[in-house]
XYZ file of C-alpha atoms in Angstrom:
652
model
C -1.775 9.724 -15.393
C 1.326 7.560 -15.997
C 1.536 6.202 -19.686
C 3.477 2.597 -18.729
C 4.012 2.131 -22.351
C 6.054 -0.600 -21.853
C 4.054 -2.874 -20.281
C 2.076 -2.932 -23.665
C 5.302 -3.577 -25.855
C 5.373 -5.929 -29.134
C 5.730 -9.178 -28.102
C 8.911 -11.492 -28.682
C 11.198 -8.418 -27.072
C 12.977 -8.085 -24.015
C 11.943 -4.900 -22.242
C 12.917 -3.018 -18.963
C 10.239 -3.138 -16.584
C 9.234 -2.337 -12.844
C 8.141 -6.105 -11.012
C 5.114 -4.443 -10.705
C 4.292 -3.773 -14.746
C 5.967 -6.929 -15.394
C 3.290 -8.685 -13.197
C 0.523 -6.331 -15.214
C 1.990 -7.615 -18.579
C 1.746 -11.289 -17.223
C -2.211 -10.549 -16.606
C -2.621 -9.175 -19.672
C -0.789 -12.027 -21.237
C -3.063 -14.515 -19.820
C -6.091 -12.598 -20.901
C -7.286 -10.302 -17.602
C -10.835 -9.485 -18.020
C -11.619 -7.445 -14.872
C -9.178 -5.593 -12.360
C -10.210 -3.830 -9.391
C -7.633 -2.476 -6.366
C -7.270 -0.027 -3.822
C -3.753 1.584 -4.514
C -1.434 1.002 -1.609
C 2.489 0.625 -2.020
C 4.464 -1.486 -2.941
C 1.637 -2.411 -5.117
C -0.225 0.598 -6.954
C 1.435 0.445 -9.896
C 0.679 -3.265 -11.173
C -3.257 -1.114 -11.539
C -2.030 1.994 -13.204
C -0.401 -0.504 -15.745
C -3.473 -2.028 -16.280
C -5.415 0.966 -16.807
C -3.222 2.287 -19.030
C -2.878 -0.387 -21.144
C -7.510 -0.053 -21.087
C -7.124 3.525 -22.073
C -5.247 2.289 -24.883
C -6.965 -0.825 -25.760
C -10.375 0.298 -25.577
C -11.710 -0.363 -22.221
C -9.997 -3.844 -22.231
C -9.978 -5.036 -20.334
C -12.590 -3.441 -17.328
C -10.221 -1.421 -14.375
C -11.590 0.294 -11.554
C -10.082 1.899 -8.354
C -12.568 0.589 -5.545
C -13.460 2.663 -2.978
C -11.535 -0.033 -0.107
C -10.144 -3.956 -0.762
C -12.920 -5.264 0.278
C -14.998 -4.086 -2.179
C -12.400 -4.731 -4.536
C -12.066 -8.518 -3.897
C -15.990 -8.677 -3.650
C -16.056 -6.787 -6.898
C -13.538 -9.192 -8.730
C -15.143 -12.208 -7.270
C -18.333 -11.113 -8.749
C -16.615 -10.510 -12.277
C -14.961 -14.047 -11.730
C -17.989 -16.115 -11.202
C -19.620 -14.682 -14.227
C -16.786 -16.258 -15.812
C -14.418 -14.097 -16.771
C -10.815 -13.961 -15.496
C -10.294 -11.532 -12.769
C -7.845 -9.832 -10.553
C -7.374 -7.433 -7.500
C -4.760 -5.566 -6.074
C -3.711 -4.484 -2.821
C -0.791 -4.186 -0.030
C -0.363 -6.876 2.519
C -2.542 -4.835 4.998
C -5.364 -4.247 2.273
C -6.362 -8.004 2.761
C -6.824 -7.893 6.298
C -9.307 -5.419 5.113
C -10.847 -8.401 2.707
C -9.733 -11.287 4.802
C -13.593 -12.170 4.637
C -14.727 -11.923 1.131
C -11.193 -13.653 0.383
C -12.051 -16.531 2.744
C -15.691 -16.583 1.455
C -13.799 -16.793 -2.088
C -12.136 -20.192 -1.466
C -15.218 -21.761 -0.478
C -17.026 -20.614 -3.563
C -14.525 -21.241 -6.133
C -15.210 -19.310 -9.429
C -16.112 -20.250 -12.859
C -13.673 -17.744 -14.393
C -10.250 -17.428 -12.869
C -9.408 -15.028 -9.439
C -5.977 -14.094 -8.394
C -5.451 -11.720 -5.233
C -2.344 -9.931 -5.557
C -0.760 -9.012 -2.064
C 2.130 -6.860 -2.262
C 3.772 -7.607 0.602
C 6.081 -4.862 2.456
C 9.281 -6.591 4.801
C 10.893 -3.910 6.978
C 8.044 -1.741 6.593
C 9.066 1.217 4.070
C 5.581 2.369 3.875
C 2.960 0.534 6.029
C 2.327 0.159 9.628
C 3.440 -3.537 10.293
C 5.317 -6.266 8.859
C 3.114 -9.498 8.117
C 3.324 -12.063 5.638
C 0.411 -13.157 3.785
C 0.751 -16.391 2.910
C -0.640 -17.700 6.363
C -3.594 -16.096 4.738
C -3.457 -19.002 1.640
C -2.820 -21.621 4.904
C -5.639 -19.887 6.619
C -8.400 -19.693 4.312
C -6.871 -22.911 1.984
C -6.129 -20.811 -1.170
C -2.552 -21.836 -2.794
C 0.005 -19.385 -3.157
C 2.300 -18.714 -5.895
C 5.053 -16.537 -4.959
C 7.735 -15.021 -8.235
C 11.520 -15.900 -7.340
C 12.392 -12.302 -8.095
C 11.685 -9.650 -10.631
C 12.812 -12.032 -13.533
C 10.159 -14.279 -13.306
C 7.177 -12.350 -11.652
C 5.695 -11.850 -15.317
C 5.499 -16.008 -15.701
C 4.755 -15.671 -12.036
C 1.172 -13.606 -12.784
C 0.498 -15.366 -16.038
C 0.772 -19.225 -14.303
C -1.374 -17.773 -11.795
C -3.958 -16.606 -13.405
C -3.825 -19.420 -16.207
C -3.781 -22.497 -12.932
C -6.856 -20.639 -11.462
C -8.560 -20.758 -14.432
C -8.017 -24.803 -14.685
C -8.674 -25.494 -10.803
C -11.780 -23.136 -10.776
C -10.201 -21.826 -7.473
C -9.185 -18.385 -6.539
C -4.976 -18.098 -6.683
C -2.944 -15.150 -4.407
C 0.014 -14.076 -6.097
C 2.713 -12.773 -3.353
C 4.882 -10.586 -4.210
C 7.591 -7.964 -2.023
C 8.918 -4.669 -2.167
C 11.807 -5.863 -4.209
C 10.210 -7.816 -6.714
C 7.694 -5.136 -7.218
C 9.303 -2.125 -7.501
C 13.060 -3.103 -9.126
C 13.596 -2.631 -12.941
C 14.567 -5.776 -14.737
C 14.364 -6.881 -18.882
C 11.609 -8.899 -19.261
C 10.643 -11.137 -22.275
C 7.482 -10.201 -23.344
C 4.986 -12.811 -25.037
C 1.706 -12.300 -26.997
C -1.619 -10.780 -25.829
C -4.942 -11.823 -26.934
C -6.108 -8.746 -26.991
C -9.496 -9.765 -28.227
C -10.219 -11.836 -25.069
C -9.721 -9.392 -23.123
C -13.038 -8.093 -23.516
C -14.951 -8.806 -19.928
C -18.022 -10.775 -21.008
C -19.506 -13.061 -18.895
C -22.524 -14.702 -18.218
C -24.163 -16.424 -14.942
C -26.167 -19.471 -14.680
C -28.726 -19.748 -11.467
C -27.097 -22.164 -8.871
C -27.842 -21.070 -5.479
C -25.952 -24.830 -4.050
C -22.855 -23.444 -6.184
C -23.288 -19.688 -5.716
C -24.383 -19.283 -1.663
C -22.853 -19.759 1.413
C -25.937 -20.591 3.232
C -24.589 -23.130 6.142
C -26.500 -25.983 4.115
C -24.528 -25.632 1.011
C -21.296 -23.993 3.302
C -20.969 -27.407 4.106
C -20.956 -28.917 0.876
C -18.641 -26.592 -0.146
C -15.933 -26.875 3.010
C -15.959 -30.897 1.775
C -14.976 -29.892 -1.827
C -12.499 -27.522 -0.280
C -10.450 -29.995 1.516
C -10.440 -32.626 -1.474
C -9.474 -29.876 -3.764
C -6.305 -28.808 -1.414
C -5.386 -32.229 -0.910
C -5.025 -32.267 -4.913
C -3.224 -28.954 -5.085
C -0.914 -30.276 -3.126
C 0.334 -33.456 -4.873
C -0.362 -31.526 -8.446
C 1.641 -28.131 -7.885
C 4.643 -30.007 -8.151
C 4.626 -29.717 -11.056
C 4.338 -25.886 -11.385
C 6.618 -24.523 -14.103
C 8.431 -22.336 -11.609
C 9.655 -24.341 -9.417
C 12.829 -26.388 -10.345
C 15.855 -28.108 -8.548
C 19.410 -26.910 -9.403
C 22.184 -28.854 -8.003
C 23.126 -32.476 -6.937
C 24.617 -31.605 -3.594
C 24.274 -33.380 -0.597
C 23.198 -30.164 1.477
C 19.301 -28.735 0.252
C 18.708 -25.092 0.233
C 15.180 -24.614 0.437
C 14.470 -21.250 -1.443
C 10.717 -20.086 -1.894
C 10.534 -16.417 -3.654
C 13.014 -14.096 -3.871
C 14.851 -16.171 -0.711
C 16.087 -18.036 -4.635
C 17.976 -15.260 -5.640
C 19.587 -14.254 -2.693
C 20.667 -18.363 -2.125
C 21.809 -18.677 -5.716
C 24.202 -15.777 -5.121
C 25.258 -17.022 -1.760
C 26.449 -20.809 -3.161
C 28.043 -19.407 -6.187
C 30.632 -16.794 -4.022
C 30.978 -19.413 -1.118
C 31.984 -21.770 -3.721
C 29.491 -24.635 -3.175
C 28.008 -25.691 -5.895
C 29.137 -29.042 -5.552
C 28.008 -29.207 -1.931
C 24.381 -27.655 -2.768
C 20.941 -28.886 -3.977
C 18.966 -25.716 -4.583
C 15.247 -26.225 -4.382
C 13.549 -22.772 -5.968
C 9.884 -22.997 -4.525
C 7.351 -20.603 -6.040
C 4.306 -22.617 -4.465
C 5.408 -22.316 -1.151
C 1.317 -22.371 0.073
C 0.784 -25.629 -0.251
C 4.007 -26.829 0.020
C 4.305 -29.422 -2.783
C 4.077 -33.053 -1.542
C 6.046 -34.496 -3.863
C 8.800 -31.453 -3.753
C 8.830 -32.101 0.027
C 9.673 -35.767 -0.013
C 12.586 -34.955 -2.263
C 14.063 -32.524 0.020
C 13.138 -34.300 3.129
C 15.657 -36.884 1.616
C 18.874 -34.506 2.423
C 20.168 -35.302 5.727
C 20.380 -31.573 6.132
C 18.455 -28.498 4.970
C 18.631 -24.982 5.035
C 15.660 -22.609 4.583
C 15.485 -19.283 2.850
C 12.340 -17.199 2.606
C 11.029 -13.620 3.066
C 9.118 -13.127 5.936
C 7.813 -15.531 8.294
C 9.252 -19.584 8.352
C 6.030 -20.844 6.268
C 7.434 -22.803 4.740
C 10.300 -24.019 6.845
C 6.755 -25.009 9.616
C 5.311 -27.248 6.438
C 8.816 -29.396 6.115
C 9.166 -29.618 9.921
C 5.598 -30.877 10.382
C 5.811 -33.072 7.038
C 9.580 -34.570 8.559
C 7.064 -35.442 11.665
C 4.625 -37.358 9.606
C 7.167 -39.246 8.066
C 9.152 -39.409 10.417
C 12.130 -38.359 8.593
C 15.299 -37.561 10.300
C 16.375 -34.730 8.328
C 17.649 -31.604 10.175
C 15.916 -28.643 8.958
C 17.746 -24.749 9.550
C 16.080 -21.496 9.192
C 14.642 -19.005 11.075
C 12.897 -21.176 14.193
C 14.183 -22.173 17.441
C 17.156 -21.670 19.254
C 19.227 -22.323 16.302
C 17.555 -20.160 13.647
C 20.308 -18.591 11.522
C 18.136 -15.992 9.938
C 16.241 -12.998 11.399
C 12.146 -13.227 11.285
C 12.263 -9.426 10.903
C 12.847 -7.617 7.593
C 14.665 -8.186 4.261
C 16.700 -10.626 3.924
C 20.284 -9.736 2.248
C 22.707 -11.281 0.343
C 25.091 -11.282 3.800
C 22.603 -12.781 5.845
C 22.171 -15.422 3.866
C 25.728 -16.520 3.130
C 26.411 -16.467 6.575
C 23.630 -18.859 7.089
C 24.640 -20.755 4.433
C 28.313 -21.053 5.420
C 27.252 -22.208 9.008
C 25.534 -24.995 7.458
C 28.658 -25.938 5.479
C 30.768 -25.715 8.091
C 32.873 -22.753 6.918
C 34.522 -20.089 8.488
C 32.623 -16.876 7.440
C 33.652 -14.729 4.866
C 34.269 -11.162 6.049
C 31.795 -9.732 4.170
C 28.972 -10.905 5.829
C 30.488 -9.641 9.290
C 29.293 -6.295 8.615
C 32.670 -4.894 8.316
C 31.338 -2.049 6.453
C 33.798 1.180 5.254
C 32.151 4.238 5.796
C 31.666 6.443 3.313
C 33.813 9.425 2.425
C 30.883 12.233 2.546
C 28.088 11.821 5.138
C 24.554 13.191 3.645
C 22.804 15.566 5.933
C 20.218 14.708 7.688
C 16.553 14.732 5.862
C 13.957 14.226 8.797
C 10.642 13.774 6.912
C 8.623 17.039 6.815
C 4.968 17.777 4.506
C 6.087 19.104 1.247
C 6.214 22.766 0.681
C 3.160 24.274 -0.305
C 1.249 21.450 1.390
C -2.384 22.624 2.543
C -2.157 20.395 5.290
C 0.901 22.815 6.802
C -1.620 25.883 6.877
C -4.301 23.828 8.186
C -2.746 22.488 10.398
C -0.812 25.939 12.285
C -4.740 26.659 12.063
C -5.963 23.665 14.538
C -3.035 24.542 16.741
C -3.780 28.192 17.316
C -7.786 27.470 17.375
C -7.149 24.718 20.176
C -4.842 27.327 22.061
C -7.580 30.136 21.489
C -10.138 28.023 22.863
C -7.756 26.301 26.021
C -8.932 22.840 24.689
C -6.535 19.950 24.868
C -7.166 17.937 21.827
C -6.409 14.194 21.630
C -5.621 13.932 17.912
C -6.786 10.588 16.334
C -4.760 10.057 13.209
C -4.248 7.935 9.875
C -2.601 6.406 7.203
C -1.769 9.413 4.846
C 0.456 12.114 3.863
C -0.735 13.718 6.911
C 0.712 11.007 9.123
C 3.594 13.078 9.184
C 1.671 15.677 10.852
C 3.079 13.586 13.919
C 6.352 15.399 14.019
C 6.988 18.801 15.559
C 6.077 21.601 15.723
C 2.181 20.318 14.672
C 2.147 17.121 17.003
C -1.532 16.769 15.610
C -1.755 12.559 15.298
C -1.405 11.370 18.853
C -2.747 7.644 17.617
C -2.307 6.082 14.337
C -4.053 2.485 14.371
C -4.459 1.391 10.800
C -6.478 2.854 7.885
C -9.644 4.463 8.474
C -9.673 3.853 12.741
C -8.784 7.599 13.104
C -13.056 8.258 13.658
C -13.891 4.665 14.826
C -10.911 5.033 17.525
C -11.736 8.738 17.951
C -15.060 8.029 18.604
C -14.709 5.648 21.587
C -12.239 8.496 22.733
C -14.496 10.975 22.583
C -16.452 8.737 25.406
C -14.507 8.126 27.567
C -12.241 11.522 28.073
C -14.347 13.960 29.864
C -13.277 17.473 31.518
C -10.055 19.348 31.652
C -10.723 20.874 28.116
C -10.101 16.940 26.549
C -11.672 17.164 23.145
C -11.256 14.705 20.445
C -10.359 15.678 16.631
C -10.475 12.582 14.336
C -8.046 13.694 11.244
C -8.249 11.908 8.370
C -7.630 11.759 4.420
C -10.526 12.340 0.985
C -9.164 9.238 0.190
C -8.862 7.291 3.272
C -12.784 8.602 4.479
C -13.663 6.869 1.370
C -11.981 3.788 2.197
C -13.174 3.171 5.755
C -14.109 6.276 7.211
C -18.304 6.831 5.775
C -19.010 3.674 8.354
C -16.802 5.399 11.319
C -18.694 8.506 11.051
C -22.155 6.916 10.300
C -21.280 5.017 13.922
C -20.767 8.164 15.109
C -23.348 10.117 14.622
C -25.627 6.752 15.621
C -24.030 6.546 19.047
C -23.719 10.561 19.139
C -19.883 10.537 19.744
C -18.576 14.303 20.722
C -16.062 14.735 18.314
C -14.800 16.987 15.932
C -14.103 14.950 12.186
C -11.371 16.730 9.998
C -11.420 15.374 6.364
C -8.261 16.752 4.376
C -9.633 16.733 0.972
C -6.855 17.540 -1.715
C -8.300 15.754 -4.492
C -6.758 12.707 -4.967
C -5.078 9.559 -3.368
C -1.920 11.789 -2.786
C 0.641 8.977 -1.257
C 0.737 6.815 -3.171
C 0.931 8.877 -6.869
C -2.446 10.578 -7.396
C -4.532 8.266 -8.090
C -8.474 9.399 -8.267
C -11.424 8.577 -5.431
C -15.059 8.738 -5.266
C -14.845 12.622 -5.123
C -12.304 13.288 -7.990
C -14.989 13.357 -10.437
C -13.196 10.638 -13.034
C -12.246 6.805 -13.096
C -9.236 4.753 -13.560
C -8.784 5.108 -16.730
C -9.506 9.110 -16.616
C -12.861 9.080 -18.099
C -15.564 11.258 -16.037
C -17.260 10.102 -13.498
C -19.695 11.601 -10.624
C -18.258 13.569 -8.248
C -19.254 12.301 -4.369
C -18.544 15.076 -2.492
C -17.078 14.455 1.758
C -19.984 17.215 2.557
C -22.898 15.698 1.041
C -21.622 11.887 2.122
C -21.571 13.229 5.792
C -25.088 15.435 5.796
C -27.241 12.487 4.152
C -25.558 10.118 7.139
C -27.036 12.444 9.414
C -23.775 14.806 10.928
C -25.739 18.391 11.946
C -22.824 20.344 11.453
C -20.539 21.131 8.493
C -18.633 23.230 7.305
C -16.309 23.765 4.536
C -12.620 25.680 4.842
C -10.213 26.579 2.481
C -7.099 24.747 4.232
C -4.814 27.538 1.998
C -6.379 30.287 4.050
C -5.146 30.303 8.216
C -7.489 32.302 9.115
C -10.610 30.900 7.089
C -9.847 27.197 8.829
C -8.874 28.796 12.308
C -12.713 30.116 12.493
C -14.089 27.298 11.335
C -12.212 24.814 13.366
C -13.739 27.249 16.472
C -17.253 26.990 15.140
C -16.908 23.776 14.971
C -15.324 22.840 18.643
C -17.254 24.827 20.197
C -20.561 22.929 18.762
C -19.164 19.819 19.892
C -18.127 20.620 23.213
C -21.604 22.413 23.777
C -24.269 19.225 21.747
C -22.313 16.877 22.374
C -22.807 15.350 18.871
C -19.995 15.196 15.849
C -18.737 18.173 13.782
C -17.224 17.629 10.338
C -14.856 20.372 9.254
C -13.788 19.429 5.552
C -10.360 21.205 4.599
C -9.978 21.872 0.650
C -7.128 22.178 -0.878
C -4.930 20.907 -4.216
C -1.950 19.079 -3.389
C 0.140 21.250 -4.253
C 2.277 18.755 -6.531
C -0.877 18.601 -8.439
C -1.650 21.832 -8.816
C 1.938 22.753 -9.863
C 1.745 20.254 -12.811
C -1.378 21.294 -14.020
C 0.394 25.038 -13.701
C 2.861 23.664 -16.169
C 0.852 22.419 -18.858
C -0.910 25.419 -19.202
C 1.717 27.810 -19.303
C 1.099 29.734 -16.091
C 4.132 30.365 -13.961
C 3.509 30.819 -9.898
C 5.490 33.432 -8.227
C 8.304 32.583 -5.652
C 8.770 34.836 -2.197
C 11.430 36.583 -0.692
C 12.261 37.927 2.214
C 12.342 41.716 3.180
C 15.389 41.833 5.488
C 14.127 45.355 6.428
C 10.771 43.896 8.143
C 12.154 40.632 8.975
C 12.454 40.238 12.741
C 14.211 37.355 13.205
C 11.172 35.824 15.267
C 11.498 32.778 13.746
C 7.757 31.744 13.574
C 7.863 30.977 9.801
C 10.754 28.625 10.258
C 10.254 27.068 14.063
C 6.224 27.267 14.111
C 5.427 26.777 10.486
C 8.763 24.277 9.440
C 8.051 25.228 5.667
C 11.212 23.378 4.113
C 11.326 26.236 1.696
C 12.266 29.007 4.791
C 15.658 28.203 6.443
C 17.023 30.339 9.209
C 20.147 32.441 8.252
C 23.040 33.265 9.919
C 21.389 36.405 11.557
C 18.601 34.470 12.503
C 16.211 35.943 10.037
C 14.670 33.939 7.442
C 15.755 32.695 3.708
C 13.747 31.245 1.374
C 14.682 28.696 -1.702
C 13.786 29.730 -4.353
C 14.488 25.852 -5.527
C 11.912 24.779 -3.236
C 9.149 27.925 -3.221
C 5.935 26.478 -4.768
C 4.036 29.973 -4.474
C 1.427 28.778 -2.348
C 1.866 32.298 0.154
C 0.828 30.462 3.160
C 4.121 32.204 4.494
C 2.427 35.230 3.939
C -0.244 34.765 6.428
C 1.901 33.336 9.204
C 4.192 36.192 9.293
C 3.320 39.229 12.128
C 5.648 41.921 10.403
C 5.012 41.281 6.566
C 8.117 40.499 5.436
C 7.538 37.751 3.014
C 6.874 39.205 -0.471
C 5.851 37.658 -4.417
C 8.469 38.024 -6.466
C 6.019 38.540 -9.460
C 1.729 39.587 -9.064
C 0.538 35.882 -8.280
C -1.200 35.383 -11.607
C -4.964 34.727 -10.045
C -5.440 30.795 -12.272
C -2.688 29.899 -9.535
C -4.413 30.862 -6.738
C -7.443 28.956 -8.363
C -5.420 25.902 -9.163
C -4.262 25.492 -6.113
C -7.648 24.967 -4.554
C -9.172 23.219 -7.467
C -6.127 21.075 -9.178
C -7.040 17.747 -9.717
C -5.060 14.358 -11.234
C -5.749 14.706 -14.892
């Protein structure tokens, strides 16, 4: 597990940190009690922070990986109205997955203090959409604090926390792939590490405590006064400030500050500028607004969607205020309402506003560079189990003339997309690989349709026990792959329900995919080793052929180490895996290890036969099985722990 050292460094120092630690030291700063997340990037690592710094201090404070964000936010809520103060963690898609214990969260208010952290995820580098979640703090009427960059998203967590702790009212802290995963100093204050010991206590209160509609109603009254207060009051939250006497407002909520700051200083206009840095932008000060909404003219910058540009526009109605607001709405938006922004886009906003002719820089006059990279399509690491597994399903669906309609999933195995496997024909979001599968399986009858729902250990944790319980209730014919490799494997190894140990590596029980699926009623099981072709190709046949002929769901669970894993754990006990090589004499030049397998450690050489890296070899021998003519050989006797740790390997 990942020792994050820093983010428990002496206080009164300035220390280099990821956003995301930062925002962990600013929790721990303020005295976290209780942390619970689902890791998802760009946000995973503000958790493993946290749990290292409770392996070090004792348990303190409490940090679990929950099995989804639901369950996470329902967890911390729980924590918060015992009183203590409490956090979860997820990605910007994790709270659509706890939109309603979030929205039941306003309602309630806590007696502790709740912050829900949503890493957000412009330009999607690793999620399935782009959305910005501070519609949900408009939505469900829970104020948003948002950090103005990686500087301040330390204060940024702390005020947070501290402000829900005074209002009694759950907080979401916003944050986005830049803030939360670039390295900045950061100037670290005290802990109170005694505090952070989660005891609470609870006091019977069922008008405070339930959301029965009698009470509901009670409670959607206190709501409404209490917004109507944040409003006027989080004017005066410590992060936002004014910068600037110009006559021409720049509006800049989150990291839209930095980029704006930048953008005045090289065009030059500091004298023409009044820079309003917003990190409230959910709900938009009143106070704040009626300042800027005294500038005959006003530019908006912010990350995502015009949130905040919508509150001035509606506010300029009420007053009826004649200031012209810019941004991204309309026919004369000057900045895009898709992905990052950039230091270019925003000058050139900027020096439309002011009237000036554009600097070339923000034309895109780019120079191109002197070397181009080759090209690096994305491909499953070597030594993957899912690769084996995989050229498995293929031959099994060919063997039994079945046309498969693959139902995918969020995972390292998304990329089983891409040739020459082609085995995720949908992707929907995470978990829907059974629940969409299943209505699938349905409605595609005849012509050798079959539907095989892939999806992760982790993932069938997260979302997947309920898919397959519906299932198996509404007797869906379809065959259920779980890849189980141990761990949450994209986004850093970090443990599940059937890893056997917690968050902060202690043991724990071991749920195992088999057991979960028999006691929900699935008739048939079985259990391949994903290293071995020929072990999953018969399996993977049983198993078809038992749902094309009962018409009822299969589960074929495929075990297997990642093989990053597995290769670490090699390391640390002194065991050395063999690499291959290739016989030229027996080599054929067939081209099935490179073309039908598209291991990145077998390249095709000038003869056509194959090469192997040795640079990129992990010794898993899966190229072993796949070739006709035996031509792939150890270098050394595979020493039999690594054939062991590959199938067993586990985060440690």
């Amino acid at each position: 597990m990942p020792r994050y050292s820093e983010v428990l460094a002496p206080a009164g120092g300035k220390v280099l940190m990821l956003g995301n630690v930062a925002i962990a030291r600013g929790f721990l700063e303020a005295g976290v009690q209780f942390v619970a997340a689902y890791p998802g990037t760009p946000s995973t690592e503000v958790v493993e922070a946290l749990a290292a710094a409770a392996r070090r201090l004792g348990g303190r404070p409490y940090v679990e990986w929950s099995v989804n964000e639901k369950v996470a936010l329902e967890a911390a809520l729980g924590a918060a109205i015992t009183g203590v103060r409490a956090v979860a963690v997820m990605k910007h898609v994790g709270l659509n997955v706890a939109a309603d214990p979030f929205f039941s969260s306003a309602y309630l208010g806590v007696e502790g203090a709740l912050v829900v952290v949503s890493a957000d995820d412009p330009w999607m580098w690793s999620s399935q959409n782009e959305q910005d979640n501070r519609w949900y703090g408009l939505h469900a009427y829970v104020p948003v604090v948002e950090p103005t960059g990686p500087q301040d998203a330390k204060e940024a967590a702390k005020l947070a926390l501290e402000y829900s702790a005074r209002y009694k009212r759950p907080f979401l802290l916003r944050s986005t792939t830049r803030i939360s995963h670039t390295r900045v100093p950061v100037e670290t204050g005290a802990i109170p590490v005694e505090e952070l010991e989660p005891r609470g206590d609870f006091s019977k209160n069922p008008a405070r405590w339930t959301l029965i509609p009698q009470y509901a109603r009670m409670h959607r009254l206190e709501l409404l006064e209490a917004w109507d207060r944040l409003r006027r009051e989080l004017a005066g939250f410590p992060l936002n400030r004014v910068e600037g006497s110009g006559p021409v407002a720049v509006v800049a909520p989150g990291l839209g500050y930095r980029y704006a700051r930048e953008a005045v200083k090289l065009l030059g206009a500091e004298d023409e500028v009044t820079i309003y840095a917003v990190a409230t932008p959910v709900p938009l000060p009143e106070p704040l607004a009626e300042k800027i909404l005294s500038h005959d003219m006003v530019l908006v910058v912010e990350e995502g969607d015009p949130i905040v540009e919508i509150q001035l526009k509606t506010m300029a109605v009420e007053v009826d205020a004649r200031t012209r607001i810019l941004g991204k709405r309309g026919a004369q938006g000057l900045l895009p309402r898709h992905g990052e922004l950039g230091l270019e886009k925003v000058a050139a906003a900027l020096a439309k506003v002011l009237g000036r002719e554009l600097p070339a820089w923000t034309r895109g006059e780019r120079r191109e560079p002197g070397v181009k990279l080759p090209p690096r399509p994305p491909v499953l690491c070597a030594g993957c189990p899912y690769r084996s597994f995989f050229y498995a399903l293929r031959r099994a669906a060919n063997k039994l003339r079945l046309r498969p309609v693959y139902s995918g999933d969020i995972g390292c195995y998304s990329l089983g997309i891409l040739p020459p496997f082609e085995v995720q024909d949908i992707i929907v979001d995470m978990g829907a690989s059974i629940g969409s599968g299943s209505g699938m399986a349905h409605t595609l009858t005849g012509g050798g349709r079959v539907v095989v729902a892939i999806i992760g250990d982790s993932t069938f944790y997260h979302s997947g026990v309920t898919a397959l319980m519906n299932a198996v209730y509404n007797q869906s014919p379809l065959l259920v792959v779980v890849l189980d490799n141990h761990t949450t494997a994209m986004t850093g190894h970090q443990p599940h329900p059937g890893v056997g140990v917690d968050a902060e590596g202690r043991a724990a029980p071991e749920i195992r995919v088999e057991e979960v699926a028999r006691g929900i009623g699935v008739e048939k099981i079985l259990v391949s080793d994903a290293f071995d072709i020929r072990d999953s190709e018969a399996k993977l046949i049983e198993a078809l052929r038992y749902t094309i002929e009962t018409r009822k769901p299969a589960v074929v669970v495929a075990r297997g180490a990642c093989i990053l894993v597995a290769l670490q754990q090699a390391r640390r006990r002194g065991i050395k895996p063999p690499t291959y090589y290739v016989d030229p004499e027996k080599c054929t030049a067939c081209g099935i290890c490179y073309k039908a397998f598209n291991c990145p450690a077998i390249q095709r050489g000038e003869d056509g036969k194959a090469v192997i890296d040795p640079a990129l070899c992990t010794g898993c021998a899966e190229c072993v099985q796949v070739c006709p003519f035996d031509a792939f050989k150890p270098s050394q006797e595979p020493p039999e722990e690594w054939t062991v740790i590959m199938r067993t390997a586990k985060p440690a």
